[in-house]
């Protein structure tokens, strides 16, 4: 059972544009929603995370939007740069439980 | 500051063999989790250890086992390797309840 669905599978955005990746979850017990960035041959790196008591969190060019009633959350990358080209994973975990359930990933390519 | 370290970086084994993967968490972190990442997919949870006790186990066969040592480092063992065990094995450590930091992984190829 896939508990976190991620889309799109791949995304091509022009430099300077906005990249948007969406995730939906099923388990209402999830209480923590991080996004990870992974470059080829590397482990995932924590990018930004949100808890459901806020609807938006911004860190630099990265913003998470969270819709608790729809059980959806998304990552927005503003002013996308070629260095942002990587695979992005959304994830979710339950309160007090560190087990992360990951989405299937989005391969983002930023073109000049 | 040193991040999560894993060894070896790459490993080639044949079917039926046994493998041991090692992980050292970030200094001060007492929790270690293991994940399997098959090419093109998201990481799948295998085990979590906290203070040397198993806190969680994912949907993996008994061929997979792990342990955590007094210095909080950890080993993941896989017996009777199958071709389908070929993957990137990731270790993550944390001190807070929900923030996990991943190591670079061990790439295992089973022939």
PDB file of C-alpha atoms in Angstrom:
ATOM      1  CA  UNK A   1       0.000   0.000   0.000  1.00  0.00           C
ATOM      2  CA  UNK A   2       1.496   3.260  -1.135  1.00  0.00           C
ATOM      3  CA  UNK A   3       0.691   5.742   1.597  1.00  0.00           C
ATOM      4  CA  UNK A   4       2.358   8.770   0.007  1.00  0.00           C
ATOM      5  CA  UNK A   5       1.707   9.523  -3.649  1.00  0.00           C
ATOM      6  CA  UNK A   6       4.011  11.955  -5.449  1.00  0.00           C
ATOM      7  CA  UNK A   7       3.668  13.694  -8.795  1.00  0.00           C
ATOM      8  CA  UNK A   8       4.926  14.386 -11.348  1.00  0.00           C
ATOM      9  CA  UNK A   9       7.461  11.626 -11.910  1.00  0.00           C
ATOM     10  CA  UNK A  10       9.664  14.023 -13.849  1.00  0.00           C
ATOM     11  CA  UNK A  11       9.669  17.773 -14.374  1.00  0.00           C
ATOM     12  CA  UNK A  12      11.548  20.114 -16.684  1.00  0.00           C
ATOM     13  CA  UNK A  13      11.602  23.803 -15.766  1.00  0.00           C
ATOM     14  CA  UNK A  14      13.413  26.732 -17.309  1.00  0.00           C
ATOM     15  CA  UNK A  15      15.999  28.570 -15.273  1.00  0.00           C
ATOM     16  CA  UNK A  16      14.319  31.242 -13.184  1.00  0.00           C
ATOM     17  CA  UNK A  17      10.962  29.505 -13.260  1.00  0.00           C
ATOM     18  CA  UNK A  18       8.924  27.943 -10.454  1.00  0.00           C
ATOM     19  CA  UNK A  19       9.139  24.195  -9.872  1.00  0.00           C
ATOM     20  CA  UNK A  20       6.130  22.595  -8.178  1.00  0.00           C
ATOM     21  CA  UNK A  21       5.997  19.042  -6.848  1.00  0.00           C
ATOM     22  CA  UNK A  22       2.906  17.597  -5.238  1.00  0.00           C
ATOM     23  CA  UNK A  23       2.280  14.871  -2.678  1.00  0.00           C
ATOM     24  CA  UNK A  24      -0.826  13.312  -1.172  1.00  0.00           C
ATOM     25  CA  UNK A  25      -1.031  11.091   1.855  1.00  0.00           C
ATOM     26  CA  UNK A  26      -3.614   8.671   3.193  1.00  0.00           C
ATOM     27  CA  UNK A  27      -2.701   8.085   6.822  1.00  0.00           C
ATOM     28  CA  UNK A  28      -4.208  10.836   8.984  1.00  0.00           C
ATOM     29  CA  UNK A  29      -1.830   9.845  11.785  1.00  0.00           C
ATOM     30  CA  UNK A  30       1.061  11.389   9.843  1.00  0.00           C
ATOM     31  CA  UNK A  31       2.291  14.433  11.696  1.00  0.00           C
ATOM     32  CA  UNK A  32       5.578  15.409  10.076  1.00  0.00           C
ATOM     33  CA  UNK A  33       6.212  16.062   6.390  1.00  0.00           C
ATOM     34  CA  UNK A  34       9.801  16.555   5.186  1.00  0.00           C
ATOM     35  CA  UNK A  35      11.178  17.016   1.702  1.00  0.00           C
ATOM     36  CA  UNK A  36      14.506  15.494   0.727  1.00  0.00           C
ATOM     37  CA  UNK A  37      16.806  16.331  -2.186  1.00  0.00           C
ATOM     38  CA  UNK A  38      18.966  13.599  -3.634  1.00  0.00           C
ATOM     39  CA  UNK A  39      21.787  13.927  -6.156  1.00  0.00           C
ATOM     40  CA  UNK A  40      23.025  10.894  -8.109  1.00  0.00           C
ATOM     41  CA  UNK A  41      25.212   8.646  -5.983  1.00  0.00           C
ATOM     42  CA  UNK A  42      24.392  10.536  -2.785  1.00  0.00           C
ATOM     43  CA  UNK A  43      22.090  10.010   0.154  1.00  0.00           C
ATOM     44  CA  UNK A  44      18.937  12.129   0.546  1.00  0.00           C
ATOM     45  CA  UNK A  45      19.510  15.521   2.168  1.00  0.00           C
ATOM     46  CA  UNK A  46      16.812  17.174   4.278  1.00  0.00           C
ATOM     47  CA  UNK A  47      15.587  20.275   2.472  1.00  0.00           C
ATOM     48  CA  UNK A  48      12.639  21.588   4.453  1.00  0.00           C
ATOM     49  CA  UNK A  49       9.907  20.126   6.658  1.00  0.00           C
ATOM     50  CA  UNK A  50       6.468  21.097   7.950  1.00  0.00           C
ATOM     51  CA  UNK A  51       4.015  20.038  10.614  1.00  0.00           C
ATOM     52  CA  UNK A  52       0.246  20.196   9.998  1.00  0.00           C
ATOM     53  CA  UNK A  53      -0.360  23.045  12.437  1.00  0.00           C
ATOM     54  CA  UNK A  54       0.843  25.530   9.793  1.00  0.00           C
ATOM     55  CA  UNK A  55      -0.277  25.884   6.174  1.00  0.00           C
ATOM     56  CA  UNK A  56       2.979  27.190   4.746  1.00  0.00           C
ATOM     57  CA  UNK A  57       6.675  27.240   5.538  1.00  0.00           C
ATOM     58  CA  UNK A  58       9.318  29.120   3.601  1.00  0.00           C
ATOM     59  CA  UNK A  59      13.089  28.762   3.702  1.00  0.00           C
ATOM     60  CA  UNK A  60      14.918  30.806   1.098  1.00  0.00           C
ATOM     61  CA  UNK A  61      13.717  29.781  -2.366  1.00  0.00           C
ATOM     62  CA  UNK A  62      11.917  26.693  -1.007  1.00  0.00           C
ATOM     63  CA  UNK A  63       8.308  26.760   0.234  1.00  0.00           C
ATOM     64  CA  UNK A  64       6.065  23.971   1.504  1.00  0.00           C
ATOM     65  CA  UNK A  65       2.325  24.464   1.188  1.00  0.00           C
ATOM     66  CA  UNK A  66       0.177  22.178   3.328  1.00  0.00           C
ATOM     67  CA  UNK A  67      -3.558  21.429   3.012  1.00  0.00           C
ATOM     68  CA  UNK A  68      -4.618  19.275   5.945  1.00  0.00           C
ATOM     69  CA  UNK A  69      -8.240  18.815   4.860  1.00  0.00           C
ATOM     70  CA  UNK A  70      -7.177  17.610   1.406  1.00  0.00           C
ATOM     71  CA  UNK A  71      -4.267  15.604   2.837  1.00  0.00           C
ATOM     72  CA  UNK A  72      -1.934  17.195   0.325  1.00  0.00           C
ATOM     73  CA  UNK A  73       1.322  19.099   0.479  1.00  0.00           C
ATOM     74  CA  UNK A  74       3.581  20.560  -2.138  1.00  0.00           C
ATOM     75  CA  UNK A  75       7.091  21.896  -2.633  1.00  0.00           C
ATOM     76  CA  UNK A  76       7.631  25.120  -4.544  1.00  0.00           C
ATOM     77  CA  UNK A  77      11.108  26.075  -5.721  1.00  0.00           C
ATOM     78  CA  UNK A  78      11.235  29.720  -6.735  1.00  0.00           C
ATOM     79  CA  UNK A  79      13.804  31.080  -9.205  1.00  0.00           C
ATOM     80  CA  UNK A  80      14.852  27.532 -10.090  1.00  0.00           C
ATOM     81  CA  UNK A  81      18.564  27.130 -10.877  1.00  0.00           C
ATOM     82  CA  UNK A  82      20.518  24.430 -12.765  1.00  0.00           C
ATOM     83  CA  UNK A  83      22.029  23.387  -9.414  1.00  0.00           C
ATOM     84  CA  UNK A  84      18.523  22.439  -8.260  1.00  0.00           C
ATOM     85  CA  UNK A  85      18.490  19.602 -10.799  1.00  0.00           C
ATOM     86  CA  UNK A  86      18.078  16.515  -8.615  1.00  0.00           C
ATOM     87  CA  UNK A  87      15.503  13.995  -7.461  1.00  0.00           C
ATOM     88  CA  UNK A  88      13.097  15.241  -4.811  1.00  0.00           C
ATOM     89  CA  UNK A  89      11.258  13.009  -2.378  1.00  0.00           C
ATOM     90  CA  UNK A  90       8.390  13.918  -0.109  1.00  0.00           C
ATOM     91  CA  UNK A  91       7.980  11.866   3.044  1.00  0.00           C
ATOM     92  CA  UNK A  92       5.748  11.537   6.079  1.00  0.00           C
ATOM     93  CA  UNK A  93       5.958  10.108   9.560  1.00  0.00           C
ATOM     94  CA  UNK A  94       3.710   9.689  12.596  1.00  0.00           C
ATOM     95  CA  UNK A  95       4.102  11.633  15.787  1.00  0.00           C
ATOM     96  CA  UNK A  96       6.736  10.044  17.957  1.00  0.00           C
ATOM     97  CA  UNK A  97       7.573   7.518  15.255  1.00  0.00           C
ATOM     98  CA  UNK A  98      10.651   8.129  13.170  1.00  0.00           C
ATOM     99  CA  UNK A  99       9.818   5.682  10.401  1.00  0.00           C
ATOM    100  CA  UNK A 100       9.618   7.762   7.218  1.00  0.00           C
ATOM    101  CA  UNK A 101       7.280   6.774   4.402  1.00  0.00           C
ATOM    102  CA  UNK A 102       8.598   8.186   1.146  1.00  0.00           C
ATOM    103  CA  UNK A 103       6.951   9.153  -2.098  1.00  0.00           C
ATOM    104  CA  UNK A 104       8.225   7.734  -5.375  1.00  0.00           C
ATOM    105  CA  UNK A 105      10.333  10.764  -6.228  1.00  0.00           C
ATOM    106  CA  UNK A 106      10.375  13.518  -8.846  1.00  0.00           C
ATOM    107  CA  UNK A 107      13.329  13.972 -11.142  1.00  0.00           C
ATOM    108  CA  UNK A 108      13.701  17.734 -11.649  1.00  0.00           C
ATOM    109  CA  UNK A 109      15.733  19.147 -14.515  1.00  0.00           C
ATOM    110  CA  UNK A 110      16.370  22.876 -14.791  1.00  0.00           C
ATOM    111  CA  UNK A 111      17.293  23.954 -18.313  1.00  0.00           C
ATOM    112  CA  UNK A 112      19.032  27.228 -19.239  1.00  0.00           C
TER     113      UNK A 112
ATOM    114  CA  UNK B   1      31.234  18.249  11.855  1.00  0.00           C
ATOM    115  CA  UNK B   2      31.170  14.715  10.504  1.00  0.00           C
ATOM    116  CA  UNK B   3      27.872  13.579   9.088  1.00  0.00           C
ATOM    117  CA  UNK B   4      26.546  10.039   8.989  1.00  0.00           C
ATOM    118  CA  UNK B   5      29.216   7.706   7.642  1.00  0.00           C
ATOM    119  CA  UNK B   6      28.654   4.335   6.013  1.00  0.00           C
ATOM    120  CA  UNK B   7      30.971   1.575   4.897  1.00  0.00           C
ATOM    121  CA  UNK B   8      31.704   0.173   2.462  1.00  0.00           C
ATOM    122  CA  UNK B   9      30.647   2.554  -0.302  1.00  0.00           C
ATOM    123  CA  UNK B  10      30.222  -0.214  -2.861  1.00  0.00           C
ATOM    124  CA  UNK B  11      29.920  -3.961  -2.583  1.00  0.00           C
ATOM    125  CA  UNK B  12      29.516  -6.814  -5.047  1.00  0.00           C
ATOM    126  CA  UNK B  13      28.255 -10.181  -3.817  1.00  0.00           C
ATOM    127  CA  UNK B  14      26.854 -13.332  -5.382  1.00  0.00           C
ATOM    128  CA  UNK B  15      23.508 -14.942  -4.676  1.00  0.00           C
ATOM    129  CA  UNK B  16      23.382 -16.865  -1.403  1.00  0.00           C
ATOM    130  CA  UNK B  17      26.187 -14.928   0.224  1.00  0.00           C
ATOM    131  CA  UNK B  18      25.955 -12.839   3.371  1.00  0.00           C
ATOM    132  CA  UNK B  19      26.705  -9.115   3.708  1.00  0.00           C
ATOM    133  CA  UNK B  20      27.328  -6.741   6.622  1.00  0.00           C
ATOM    134  CA  UNK B  21      26.894  -2.994   6.198  1.00  0.00           C
ATOM    135  CA  UNK B  22      28.071  -0.491   8.781  1.00  0.00           C
ATOM    136  CA  UNK B  23      26.914   2.936   9.889  1.00  0.00           C
ATOM    137  CA  UNK B  24      28.235   5.562  12.277  1.00  0.00           C
ATOM    138  CA  UNK B  25      25.692   8.197  13.296  1.00  0.00           C
ATOM    139  CA  UNK B  26      26.274  11.880  13.797  1.00  0.00           C
ATOM    140  CA  UNK B  27      27.962  12.487  17.143  1.00  0.00           C
ATOM    141  CA  UNK B  28      25.318  12.773  19.866  1.00  0.00           C
ATOM    142  CA  UNK B  29      22.623  10.998  17.868  1.00  0.00           C
ATOM    143  CA  UNK B  30      21.243   7.913  19.574  1.00  0.00           C
ATOM    144  CA  UNK B  31      18.835   6.692  16.912  1.00  0.00           C
ATOM    145  CA  UNK B  32      19.780   4.894  13.716  1.00  0.00           C
ATOM    146  CA  UNK B  33      17.441   3.808  10.947  1.00  0.00           C
ATOM    147  CA  UNK B  34      18.104   1.701   7.872  1.00  0.00           C
ATOM    148  CA  UNK B  35      16.408   2.108   4.492  1.00  0.00           C
ATOM    149  CA  UNK B  36      16.629   0.252   1.191  1.00  0.00           C
ATOM    150  CA  UNK B  37      16.436   2.304  -1.998  1.00  0.00           C
ATOM    151  CA  UNK B  38      15.936   0.377  -5.208  1.00  0.00           C
ATOM    152  CA  UNK B  39      16.902   2.266  -8.358  1.00  0.00           C
ATOM    153  CA  UNK B  40      14.188   4.699  -9.388  1.00  0.00           C
ATOM    154  CA  UNK B  41      12.182   4.389  -6.175  1.00  0.00           C
ATOM    155  CA  UNK B  42      11.947   6.090  -2.809  1.00  0.00           C
ATOM    156  CA  UNK B  43      13.713   4.655   0.243  1.00  0.00           C
ATOM    157  CA  UNK B  44      11.870   1.872   2.066  1.00  0.00           C
ATOM    158  CA  UNK B  45      12.155   1.567   5.855  1.00  0.00           C
ATOM    159  CA  UNK B  46      13.916  -1.559   7.134  1.00  0.00           C
ATOM    160  CA  UNK B  47      14.807  -1.024  10.813  1.00  0.00           C
ATOM    161  CA  UNK B  48      15.066   1.614  13.493  1.00  0.00           C
ATOM    162  CA  UNK B  49      17.194   1.351  16.617  1.00  0.00           C
ATOM    163  CA  UNK B  50      17.268   3.678  19.602  1.00  0.00           C
ATOM    164  CA  UNK B  51      19.589   3.205  22.558  1.00  0.00           C
ATOM    165  CA  UNK B  52      20.418  -0.296  21.245  1.00  0.00           C
ATOM    166  CA  UNK B  53      16.771  -1.363  21.251  1.00  0.00           C
ATOM    167  CA  UNK B  54      14.795  -2.134  18.080  1.00  0.00           C
ATOM    168  CA  UNK B  55      12.002   0.426  17.800  1.00  0.00           C
ATOM    169  CA  UNK B  56      10.576  -0.544  14.465  1.00  0.00           C
ATOM    170  CA  UNK B  57      10.825  -2.978  11.620  1.00  0.00           C
ATOM    171  CA  UNK B  58       9.596  -2.638   8.064  1.00  0.00           C
ATOM    172  CA  UNK B  59       8.141  -5.276   5.782  1.00  0.00           C
ATOM    173  CA  UNK B  60      11.362  -7.160   5.076  1.00  0.00           C
ATOM    174  CA  UNK B  61      12.087 -10.895   5.443  1.00  0.00           C
ATOM    175  CA  UNK B  62      13.963 -12.388   8.374  1.00  0.00           C
ATOM    176  CA  UNK B  63      17.066 -12.550   6.197  1.00  0.00           C
ATOM    177  CA  UNK B  64      17.508  -8.929   7.198  1.00  0.00           C
ATOM    178  CA  UNK B  65      18.745  -8.203  10.712  1.00  0.00           C
ATOM    179  CA  UNK B  66      20.461  -5.331  12.460  1.00  0.00           C
ATOM    180  CA  UNK B  67      21.947  -4.278  15.738  1.00  0.00           C
ATOM    181  CA  UNK B  68      23.186  -1.148  17.452  1.00  0.00           C
ATOM    182  CA  UNK B  69      26.315  -0.977  19.551  1.00  0.00           C
ATOM    183  CA  UNK B  70      27.004   0.939  22.805  1.00  0.00           C
ATOM    184  CA  UNK B  71      28.679   3.726  20.790  1.00  0.00           C
ATOM    185  CA  UNK B  72      25.413   3.988  18.762  1.00  0.00           C
ATOM    186  CA  UNK B  73      26.967   2.720  15.545  1.00  0.00           C
ATOM    187  CA  UNK B  74      24.979   0.060  13.749  1.00  0.00           C
ATOM    188  CA  UNK B  75      25.260  -2.933  11.457  1.00  0.00           C
ATOM    189  CA  UNK B  76      22.785  -4.231   8.920  1.00  0.00           C
ATOM    190  CA  UNK B  77      23.136  -7.890   8.007  1.00  0.00           C
ATOM    191  CA  UNK B  78      21.539  -9.606   5.059  1.00  0.00           C
ATOM    192  CA  UNK B  79      21.737 -13.398   4.686  1.00  0.00           C
ATOM    193  CA  UNK B  80      21.140 -15.592   1.655  1.00  0.00           C
ATOM    194  CA  UNK B  81      21.367 -12.692  -0.775  1.00  0.00           C
ATOM    195  CA  UNK B  82      18.947 -12.550  -3.686  1.00  0.00           C
ATOM    196  CA  UNK B  83      19.276 -10.612  -6.927  1.00  0.00           C
ATOM    197  CA  UNK B  84      16.444  -8.384  -5.720  1.00  0.00           C
ATOM    198  CA  UNK B  85      18.523  -7.248  -2.754  1.00  0.00           C
ATOM    199  CA  UNK B  86      20.597  -5.125  -5.121  1.00  0.00           C
ATOM    200  CA  UNK B  87      19.986  -1.570  -3.959  1.00  0.00           C
ATOM    201  CA  UNK B  88      21.382   1.473  -2.212  1.00  0.00           C
ATOM    202  CA  UNK B  89      21.266   0.896   1.542  1.00  0.00           C
ATOM    203  CA  UNK B  90      20.891   4.088   3.497  1.00  0.00           C
ATOM    204  CA  UNK B  91      21.517   4.766   7.138  1.00  0.00           C
ATOM    205  CA  UNK B  92      19.923   7.743   8.878  1.00  0.00           C
ATOM    206  CA  UNK B  93      20.576   9.115  12.335  1.00  0.00           C
ATOM    207  CA  UNK B  94      18.634  11.499  14.522  1.00  0.00           C
ATOM    208  CA  UNK B  95      18.601  13.022  17.975  1.00  0.00           C
ATOM    209  CA  UNK B  96      15.218  14.719  17.786  1.00  0.00           C
ATOM    210  CA  UNK B  97      12.069  12.701  17.348  1.00  0.00           C
ATOM    211  CA  UNK B  98      11.482  13.468  13.706  1.00  0.00           C
ATOM    212  CA  UNK B  99      14.556  14.866  11.973  1.00  0.00           C
ATOM    213  CA  UNK B 100      16.614  12.244  10.158  1.00  0.00           C
ATOM    214  CA  UNK B 101      19.911  12.824   8.454  1.00  0.00           C
ATOM    215  CA  UNK B 102      21.040  10.331   5.854  1.00  0.00           C
ATOM    216  CA  UNK B 103      24.466   8.997   5.042  1.00  0.00           C
ATOM    217  CA  UNK B 104      25.793   8.536   1.495  1.00  0.00           C
ATOM    218  CA  UNK B 105      24.674   4.920   1.383  1.00  0.00           C
ATOM    219  CA  UNK B 106      26.228   1.595   0.449  1.00  0.00           C
ATOM    220  CA  UNK B 107      25.580   0.443  -3.099  1.00  0.00           C
ATOM    221  CA  UNK B 108      25.109  -3.361  -3.070  1.00  0.00           C
ATOM    222  CA  UNK B 109      25.111  -5.349  -6.278  1.00  0.00           C
ATOM    223  CA  UNK B 110      24.136  -9.015  -6.115  1.00  0.00           C
ATOM    224  CA  UNK B 111      25.153 -11.132  -9.101  1.00  0.00           C
TER     225      UNK B 111
END
